[in-house]
CSV table of C-alpha atoms in Angstrom, one decimal:
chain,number,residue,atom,x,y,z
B,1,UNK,CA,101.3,55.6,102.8
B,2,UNK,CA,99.3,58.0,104.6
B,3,UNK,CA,100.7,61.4,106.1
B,4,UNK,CA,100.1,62.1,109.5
B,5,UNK,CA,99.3,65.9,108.9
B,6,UNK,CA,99.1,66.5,113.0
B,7,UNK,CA,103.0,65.6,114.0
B,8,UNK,CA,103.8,67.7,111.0
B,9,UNK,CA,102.1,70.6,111.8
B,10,UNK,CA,103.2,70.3,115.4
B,11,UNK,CA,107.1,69.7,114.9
B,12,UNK,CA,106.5,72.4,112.4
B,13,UNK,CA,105.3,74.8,115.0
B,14,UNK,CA,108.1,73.6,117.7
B,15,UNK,CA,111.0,74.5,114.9
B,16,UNK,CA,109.0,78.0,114.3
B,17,UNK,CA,108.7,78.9,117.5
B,18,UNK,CA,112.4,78.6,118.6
B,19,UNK,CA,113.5,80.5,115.8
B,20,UNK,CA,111.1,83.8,117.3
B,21,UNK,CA,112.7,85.7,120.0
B,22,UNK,CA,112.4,84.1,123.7
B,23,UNK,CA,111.8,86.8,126.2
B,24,UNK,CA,114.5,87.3,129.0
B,25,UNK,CA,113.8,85.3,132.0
B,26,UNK,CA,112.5,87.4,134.8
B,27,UNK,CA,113.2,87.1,138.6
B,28,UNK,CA,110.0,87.9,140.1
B,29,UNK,CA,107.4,90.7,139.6
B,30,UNK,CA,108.1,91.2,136.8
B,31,UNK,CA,111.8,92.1,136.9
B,32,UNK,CA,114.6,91.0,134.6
B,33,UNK,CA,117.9,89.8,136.0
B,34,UNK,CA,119.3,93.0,135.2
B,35,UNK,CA,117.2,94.7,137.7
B,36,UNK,CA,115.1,96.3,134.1
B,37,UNK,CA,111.2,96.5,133.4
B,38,UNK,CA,109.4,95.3,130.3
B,39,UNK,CA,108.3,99.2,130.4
B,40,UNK,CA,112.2,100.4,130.4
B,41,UNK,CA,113.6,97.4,128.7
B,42,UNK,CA,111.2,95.3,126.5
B,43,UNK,CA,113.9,94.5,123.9
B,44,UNK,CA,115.5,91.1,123.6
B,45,UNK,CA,119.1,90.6,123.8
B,46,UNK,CA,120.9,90.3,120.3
B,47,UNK,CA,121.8,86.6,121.9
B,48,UNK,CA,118.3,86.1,122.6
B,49,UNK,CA,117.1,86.5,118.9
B,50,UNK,CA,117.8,82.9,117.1
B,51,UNK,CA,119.0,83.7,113.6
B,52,UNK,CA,119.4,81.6,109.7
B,53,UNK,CA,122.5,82.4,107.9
B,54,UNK,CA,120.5,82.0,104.6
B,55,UNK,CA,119.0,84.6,102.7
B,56,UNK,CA,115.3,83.5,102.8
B,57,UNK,CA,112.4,84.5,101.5
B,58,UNK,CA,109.5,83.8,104.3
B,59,UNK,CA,105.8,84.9,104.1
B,60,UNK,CA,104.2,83.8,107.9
B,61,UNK,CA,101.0,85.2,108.6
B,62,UNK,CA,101.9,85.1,111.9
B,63,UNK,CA,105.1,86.0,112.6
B,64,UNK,CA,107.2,89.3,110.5
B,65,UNK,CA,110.8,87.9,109.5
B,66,UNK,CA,113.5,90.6,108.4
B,67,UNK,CA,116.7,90.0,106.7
B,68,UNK,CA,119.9,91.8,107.6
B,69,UNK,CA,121.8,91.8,103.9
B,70,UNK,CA,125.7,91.8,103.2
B,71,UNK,CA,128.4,91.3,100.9
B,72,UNK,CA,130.7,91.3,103.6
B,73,UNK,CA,129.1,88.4,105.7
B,74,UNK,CA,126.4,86.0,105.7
B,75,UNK,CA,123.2,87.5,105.4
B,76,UNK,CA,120.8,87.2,109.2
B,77,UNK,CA,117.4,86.2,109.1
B,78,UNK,CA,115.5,86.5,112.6
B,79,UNK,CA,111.7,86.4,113.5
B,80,UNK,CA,111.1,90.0,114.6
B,81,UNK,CA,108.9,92.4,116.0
B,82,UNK,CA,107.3,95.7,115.0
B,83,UNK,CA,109.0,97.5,118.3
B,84,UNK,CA,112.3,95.9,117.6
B,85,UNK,CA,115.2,99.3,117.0
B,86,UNK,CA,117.6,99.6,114.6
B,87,UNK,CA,120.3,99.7,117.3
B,88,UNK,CA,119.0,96.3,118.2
B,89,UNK,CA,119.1,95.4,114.7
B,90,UNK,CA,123.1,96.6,114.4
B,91,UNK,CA,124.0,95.3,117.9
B,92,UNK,CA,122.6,91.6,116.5
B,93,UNK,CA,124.8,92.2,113.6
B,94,UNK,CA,128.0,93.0,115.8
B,95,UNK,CA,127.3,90.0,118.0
B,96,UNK,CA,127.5,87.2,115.2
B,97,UNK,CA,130.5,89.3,113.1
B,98,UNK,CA,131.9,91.1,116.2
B,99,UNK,CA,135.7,90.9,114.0
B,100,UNK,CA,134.1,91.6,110.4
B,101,UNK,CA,131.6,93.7,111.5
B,102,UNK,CA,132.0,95.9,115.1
B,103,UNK,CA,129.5,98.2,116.4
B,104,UNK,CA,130.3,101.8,114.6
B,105,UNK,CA,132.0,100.2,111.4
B,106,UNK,CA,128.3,100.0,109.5
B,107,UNK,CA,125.1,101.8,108.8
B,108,UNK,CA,121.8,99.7,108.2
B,109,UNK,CA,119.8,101.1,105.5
B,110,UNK,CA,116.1,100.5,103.6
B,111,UNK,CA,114.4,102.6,101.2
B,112,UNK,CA,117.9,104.2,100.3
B,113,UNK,CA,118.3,106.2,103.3
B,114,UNK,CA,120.4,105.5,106.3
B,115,UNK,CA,118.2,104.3,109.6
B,116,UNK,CA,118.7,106.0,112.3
B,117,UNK,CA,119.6,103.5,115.4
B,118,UNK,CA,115.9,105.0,117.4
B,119,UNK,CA,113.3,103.7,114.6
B,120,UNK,CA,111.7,100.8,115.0
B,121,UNK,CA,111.4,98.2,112.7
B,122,UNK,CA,107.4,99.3,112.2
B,123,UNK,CA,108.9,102.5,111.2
B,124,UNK,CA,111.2,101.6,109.0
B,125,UNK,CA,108.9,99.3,107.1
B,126,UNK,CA,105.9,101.7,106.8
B,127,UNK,CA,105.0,101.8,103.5
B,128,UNK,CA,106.4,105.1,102.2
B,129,UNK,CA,107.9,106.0,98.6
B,130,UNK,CA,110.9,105.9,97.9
B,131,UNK,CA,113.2,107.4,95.5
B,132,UNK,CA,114.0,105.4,92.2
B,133,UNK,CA,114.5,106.6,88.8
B,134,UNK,CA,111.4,108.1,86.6
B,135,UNK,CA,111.6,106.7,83.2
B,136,UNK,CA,111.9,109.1,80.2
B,137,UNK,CA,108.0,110.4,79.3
B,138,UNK,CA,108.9,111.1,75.8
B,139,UNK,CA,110.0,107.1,75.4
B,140,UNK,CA,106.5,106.0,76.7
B,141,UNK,CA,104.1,109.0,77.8
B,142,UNK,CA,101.8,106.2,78.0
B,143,UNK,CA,103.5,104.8,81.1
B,144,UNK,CA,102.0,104.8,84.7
B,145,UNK,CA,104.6,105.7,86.6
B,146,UNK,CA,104.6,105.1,90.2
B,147,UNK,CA,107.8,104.9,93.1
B,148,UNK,CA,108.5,102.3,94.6
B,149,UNK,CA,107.0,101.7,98.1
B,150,UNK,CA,108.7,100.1,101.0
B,151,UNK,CA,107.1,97.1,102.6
B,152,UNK,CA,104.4,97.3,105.5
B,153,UNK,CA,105.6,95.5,108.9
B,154,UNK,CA,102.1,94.0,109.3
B,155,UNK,CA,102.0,92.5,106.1
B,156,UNK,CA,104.7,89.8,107.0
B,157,UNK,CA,106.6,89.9,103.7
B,158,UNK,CA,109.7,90.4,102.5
B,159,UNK,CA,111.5,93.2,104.6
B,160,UNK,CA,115.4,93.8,104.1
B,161,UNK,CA,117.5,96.4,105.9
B,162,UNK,CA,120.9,97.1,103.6
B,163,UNK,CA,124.1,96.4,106.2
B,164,UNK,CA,126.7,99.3,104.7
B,165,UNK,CA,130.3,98.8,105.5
B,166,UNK,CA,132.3,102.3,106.1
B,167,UNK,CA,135.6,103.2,104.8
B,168,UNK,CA,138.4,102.9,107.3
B,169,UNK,CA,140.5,106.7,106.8
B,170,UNK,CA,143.5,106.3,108.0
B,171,UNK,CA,144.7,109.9,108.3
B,172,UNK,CA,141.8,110.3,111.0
B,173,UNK,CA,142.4,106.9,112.1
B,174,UNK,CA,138.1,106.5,112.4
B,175,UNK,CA,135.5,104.8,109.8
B,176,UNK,CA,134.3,107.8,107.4
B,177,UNK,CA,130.2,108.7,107.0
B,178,UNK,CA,128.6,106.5,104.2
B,179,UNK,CA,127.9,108.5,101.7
B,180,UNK,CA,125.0,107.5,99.5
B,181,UNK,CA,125.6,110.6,97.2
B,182,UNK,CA,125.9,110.6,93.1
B,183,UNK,CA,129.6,110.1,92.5
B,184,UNK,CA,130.1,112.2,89.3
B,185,UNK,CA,134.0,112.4,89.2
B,186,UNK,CA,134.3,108.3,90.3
B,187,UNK,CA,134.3,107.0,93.8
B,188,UNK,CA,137.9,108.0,94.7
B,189,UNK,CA,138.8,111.2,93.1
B,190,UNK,CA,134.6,112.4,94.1
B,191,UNK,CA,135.8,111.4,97.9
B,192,UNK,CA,139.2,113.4,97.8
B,193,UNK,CA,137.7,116.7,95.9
B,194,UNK,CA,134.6,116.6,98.6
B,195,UNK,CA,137.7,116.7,101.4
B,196,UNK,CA,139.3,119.5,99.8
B,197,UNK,CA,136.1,121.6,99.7
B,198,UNK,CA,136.1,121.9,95.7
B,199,UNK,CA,132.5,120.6,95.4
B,200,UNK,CA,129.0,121.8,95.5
B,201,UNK,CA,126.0,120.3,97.3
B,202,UNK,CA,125.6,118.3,94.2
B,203,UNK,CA,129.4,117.0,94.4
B,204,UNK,CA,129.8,119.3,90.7
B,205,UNK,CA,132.8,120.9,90.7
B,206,UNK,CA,132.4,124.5,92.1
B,207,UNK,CA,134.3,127.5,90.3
B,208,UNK,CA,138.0,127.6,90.3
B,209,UNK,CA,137.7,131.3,90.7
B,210,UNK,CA,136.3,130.9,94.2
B,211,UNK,CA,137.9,127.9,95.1
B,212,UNK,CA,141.4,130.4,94.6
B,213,UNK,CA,139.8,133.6,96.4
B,214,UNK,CA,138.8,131.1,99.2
B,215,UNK,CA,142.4,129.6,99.3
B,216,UNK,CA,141.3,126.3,99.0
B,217,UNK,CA,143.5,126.3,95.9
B,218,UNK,CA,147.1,127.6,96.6
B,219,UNK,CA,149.7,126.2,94.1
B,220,UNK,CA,150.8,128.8,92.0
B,221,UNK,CA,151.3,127.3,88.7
B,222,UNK,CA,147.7,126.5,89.0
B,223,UNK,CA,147.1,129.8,89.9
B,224,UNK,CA,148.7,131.6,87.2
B,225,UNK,CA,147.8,129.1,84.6
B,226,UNK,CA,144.3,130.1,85.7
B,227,UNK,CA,144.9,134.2,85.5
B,228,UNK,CA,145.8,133.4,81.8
B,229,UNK,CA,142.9,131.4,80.6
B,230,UNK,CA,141.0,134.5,82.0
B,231,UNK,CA,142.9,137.1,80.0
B,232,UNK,CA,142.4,134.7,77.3
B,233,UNK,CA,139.0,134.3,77.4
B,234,UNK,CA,138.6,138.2,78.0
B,235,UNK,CA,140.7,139.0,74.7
B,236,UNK,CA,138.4,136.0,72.8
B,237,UNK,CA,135.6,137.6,74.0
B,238,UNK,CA,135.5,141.6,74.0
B,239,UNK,CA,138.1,141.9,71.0
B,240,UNK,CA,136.7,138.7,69.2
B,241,UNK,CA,133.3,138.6,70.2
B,242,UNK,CA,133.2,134.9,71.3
B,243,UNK,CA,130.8,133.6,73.6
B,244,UNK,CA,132.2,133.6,77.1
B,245,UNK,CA,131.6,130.0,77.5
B,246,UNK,CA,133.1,128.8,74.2
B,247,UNK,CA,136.4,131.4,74.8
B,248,UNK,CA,136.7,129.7,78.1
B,249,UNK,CA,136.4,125.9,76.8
B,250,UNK,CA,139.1,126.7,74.1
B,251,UNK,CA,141.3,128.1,76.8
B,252,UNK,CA,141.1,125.1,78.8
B,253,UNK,CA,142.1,122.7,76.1
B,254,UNK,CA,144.6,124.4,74.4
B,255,UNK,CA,148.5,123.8,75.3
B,256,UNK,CA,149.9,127.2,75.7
B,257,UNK,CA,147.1,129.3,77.9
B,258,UNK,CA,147.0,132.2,76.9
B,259,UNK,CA,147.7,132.2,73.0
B,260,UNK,CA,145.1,133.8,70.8
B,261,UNK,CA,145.7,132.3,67.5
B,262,UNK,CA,145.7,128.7,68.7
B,263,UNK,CA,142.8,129.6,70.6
B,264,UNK,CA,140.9,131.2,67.3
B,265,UNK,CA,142.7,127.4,65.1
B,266,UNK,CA,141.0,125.3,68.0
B,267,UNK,CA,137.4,126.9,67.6
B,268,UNK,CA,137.3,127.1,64.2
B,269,UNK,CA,138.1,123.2,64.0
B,270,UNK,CA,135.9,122.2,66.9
B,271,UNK,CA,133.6,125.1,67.2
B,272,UNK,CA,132.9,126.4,63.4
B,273,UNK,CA,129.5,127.2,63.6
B,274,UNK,CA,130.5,129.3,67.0
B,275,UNK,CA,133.2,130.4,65.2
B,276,UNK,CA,132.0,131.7,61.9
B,277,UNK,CA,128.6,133.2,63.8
B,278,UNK,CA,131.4,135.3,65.8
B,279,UNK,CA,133.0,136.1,62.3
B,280,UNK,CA,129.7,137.2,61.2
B,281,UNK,CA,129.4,139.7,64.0
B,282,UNK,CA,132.9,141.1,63.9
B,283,UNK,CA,132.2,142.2,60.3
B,284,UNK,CA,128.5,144.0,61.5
B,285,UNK,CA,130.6,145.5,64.0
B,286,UNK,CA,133.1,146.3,61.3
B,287,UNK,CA,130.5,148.3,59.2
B,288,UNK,CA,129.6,150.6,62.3
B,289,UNK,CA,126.6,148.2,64.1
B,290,UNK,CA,126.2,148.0,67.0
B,291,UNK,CA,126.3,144.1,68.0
B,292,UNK,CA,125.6,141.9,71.1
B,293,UNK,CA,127.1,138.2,71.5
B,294,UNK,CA,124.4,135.9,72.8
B,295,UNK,CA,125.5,133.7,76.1
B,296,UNK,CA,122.8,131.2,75.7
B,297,UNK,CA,121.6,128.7,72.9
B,298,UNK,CA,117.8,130.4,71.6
B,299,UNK,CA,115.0,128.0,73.0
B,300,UNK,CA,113.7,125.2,71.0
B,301,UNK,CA,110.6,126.6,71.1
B,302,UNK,CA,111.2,129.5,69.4
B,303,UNK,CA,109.4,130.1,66.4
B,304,UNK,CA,112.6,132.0,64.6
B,305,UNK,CA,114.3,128.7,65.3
B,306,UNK,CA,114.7,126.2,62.5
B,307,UNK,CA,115.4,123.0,63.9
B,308,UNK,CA,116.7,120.2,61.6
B,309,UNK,CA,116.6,116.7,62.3
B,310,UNK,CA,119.5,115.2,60.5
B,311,UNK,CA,120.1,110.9,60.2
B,312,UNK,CA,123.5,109.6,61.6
B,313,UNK,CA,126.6,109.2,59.3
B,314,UNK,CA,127.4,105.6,58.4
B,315,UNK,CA,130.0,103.8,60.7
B,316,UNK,CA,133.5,103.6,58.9
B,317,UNK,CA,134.1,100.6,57.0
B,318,UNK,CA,129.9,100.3,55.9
């Protein structure tokens, strides 16, 4: 049987063309029912924009399509335009979810950065880099490397803005920031350190020295447990001549704080090369030379440096 290609293409075209954005009706001259412009208002309303619940991939050369993705809700796909906000895009995802989803309980986000609610969708979807991790050069130095580039509005493809859900706090009773930083320490314990001021810019644990000059720490077993491991690592260090670093690690892990021979059994067991190059120095130091203990590991570089490459021990039971 033949196909009548024409009615296809034109109930085609009908189905398409509701699914764009209709334009608000307009009294007269050019004025909207709500007294606005198409110079001060030439958005749609979000109950203007017809939207699929399906998460669709579409490629129109005529109209742009974005998709509004979630694990919380049904993804929204809507025929949109380059002018169209990112307020507009949240207030169209607070009109369909208005219980899951409110206005002010989410952040909409592309390129892994939150959109701010006054760029348009042909600023979002610009074409820009983006961050995303750089494979190793010594695996493959071989490889052409390039970022990953966010999709141009005018091209019509695939464009996706990220719906975010924030955390609820209920000591401030009010949804927290999303925060999109690394998350060394795990999601919850990262969250509650960050609170209590105990992190860097880089959420890495800042110095508990400074963290009890500043007060931020106040409990005084801490406190004093911390005043020993200093003495400790002093006593390891000038009377010992133990690398600062390695005097403080064995302070940390042993059980009573500030107890030099357990210190001195717990680096020799897990520290004997530190250990014995310490040993070493104490007897120069013995026969009247004057010594210096080295805080960092030599460069690899360094021609006086020996560097063996040794194969891994067998598993147990091979």
């Amino acid at each position: 049987a033949e196909v009548d290609c024409s009615r296809w293409w034109a109930a085609f075209t009908s189905v398409r063309s509701l699914l764009r954005p209709q334009p608000r009706p307009m009294v007269e001259n050019g004025v909207y029912e709500n007294g606005a412009t198409d110079a001060e208002d030439p958005l749609p309303r979000p109950e203007e924009i017809e939207i699929e619940t399906v998460d669709l991939y579409r490629h129109d050369e005529e109209q742009a399509y974005v998709t509004l993705m979630s694990q919380e809700v049904k993804s929204l796909n809507f025929a949109a335009e380059e002018n169209y906000t990112v307020r507009l895009c949240k207030e169209l995802v607070a009109y369909h979810y208005p219980d899951e989803l409110p206005l002010g309980s989410f952040e909409l986000l592309a390129s892994n950065k939150i959109r701010s609610d006054e760029e348009t969708l042909g600023e979002v979807f610009n074409g820009d880099e983006y961050y995303c991790d750089r494979p190793d050069e010594a695996e493959d130095p071989d490889f052409d490397w390039k970022p990953r580039k966010e999709q141009v509005f005018s091209d019509k493809m695939l464009m996706q803005l990220s719906i975010w859900k924030k955390e609820w706090d209920e000591e401030t009773k009010s949804y927290e920031p999303v925060d999109l930083s690394y998350m060394p320490y795990g999601k919850e314990l990262t969250k509650q350190w960050k609170k209590l001021g105990y992190l860097d810019g880089k959420n890495m644990l800042r110095d508990e020295g400074e963290l009890i000059a500043e007060g931020k720490i106040t409990d005084p077993d801490k406190i004093a447990d911390y005043r020993k491991r200093e003495g400790l690592t002093s006593t390891l260090r000038e009377t010992h001549l133990i690398r600062k670093k390695d005097a403080w690690e064995a302070a940390g892990e042993i059980e009573n704080k500030d107890d030099v021979d357990e210190a001195l059994a717990w680096l020799q067991r897990h520290k004997e090369k530190d250990y014995n190059a310490a040993l070493k120095l104490q007897g120069r130091r013995a026969e009247g030379e004057e010594v210096e203990v080295e805080e960092e590991e030599p460069e690899p570089d360094d021609p006086d440096v020996e560097v063996y490459v040794c194969e891994p021990p067998p598993l147990r039971g091979m």
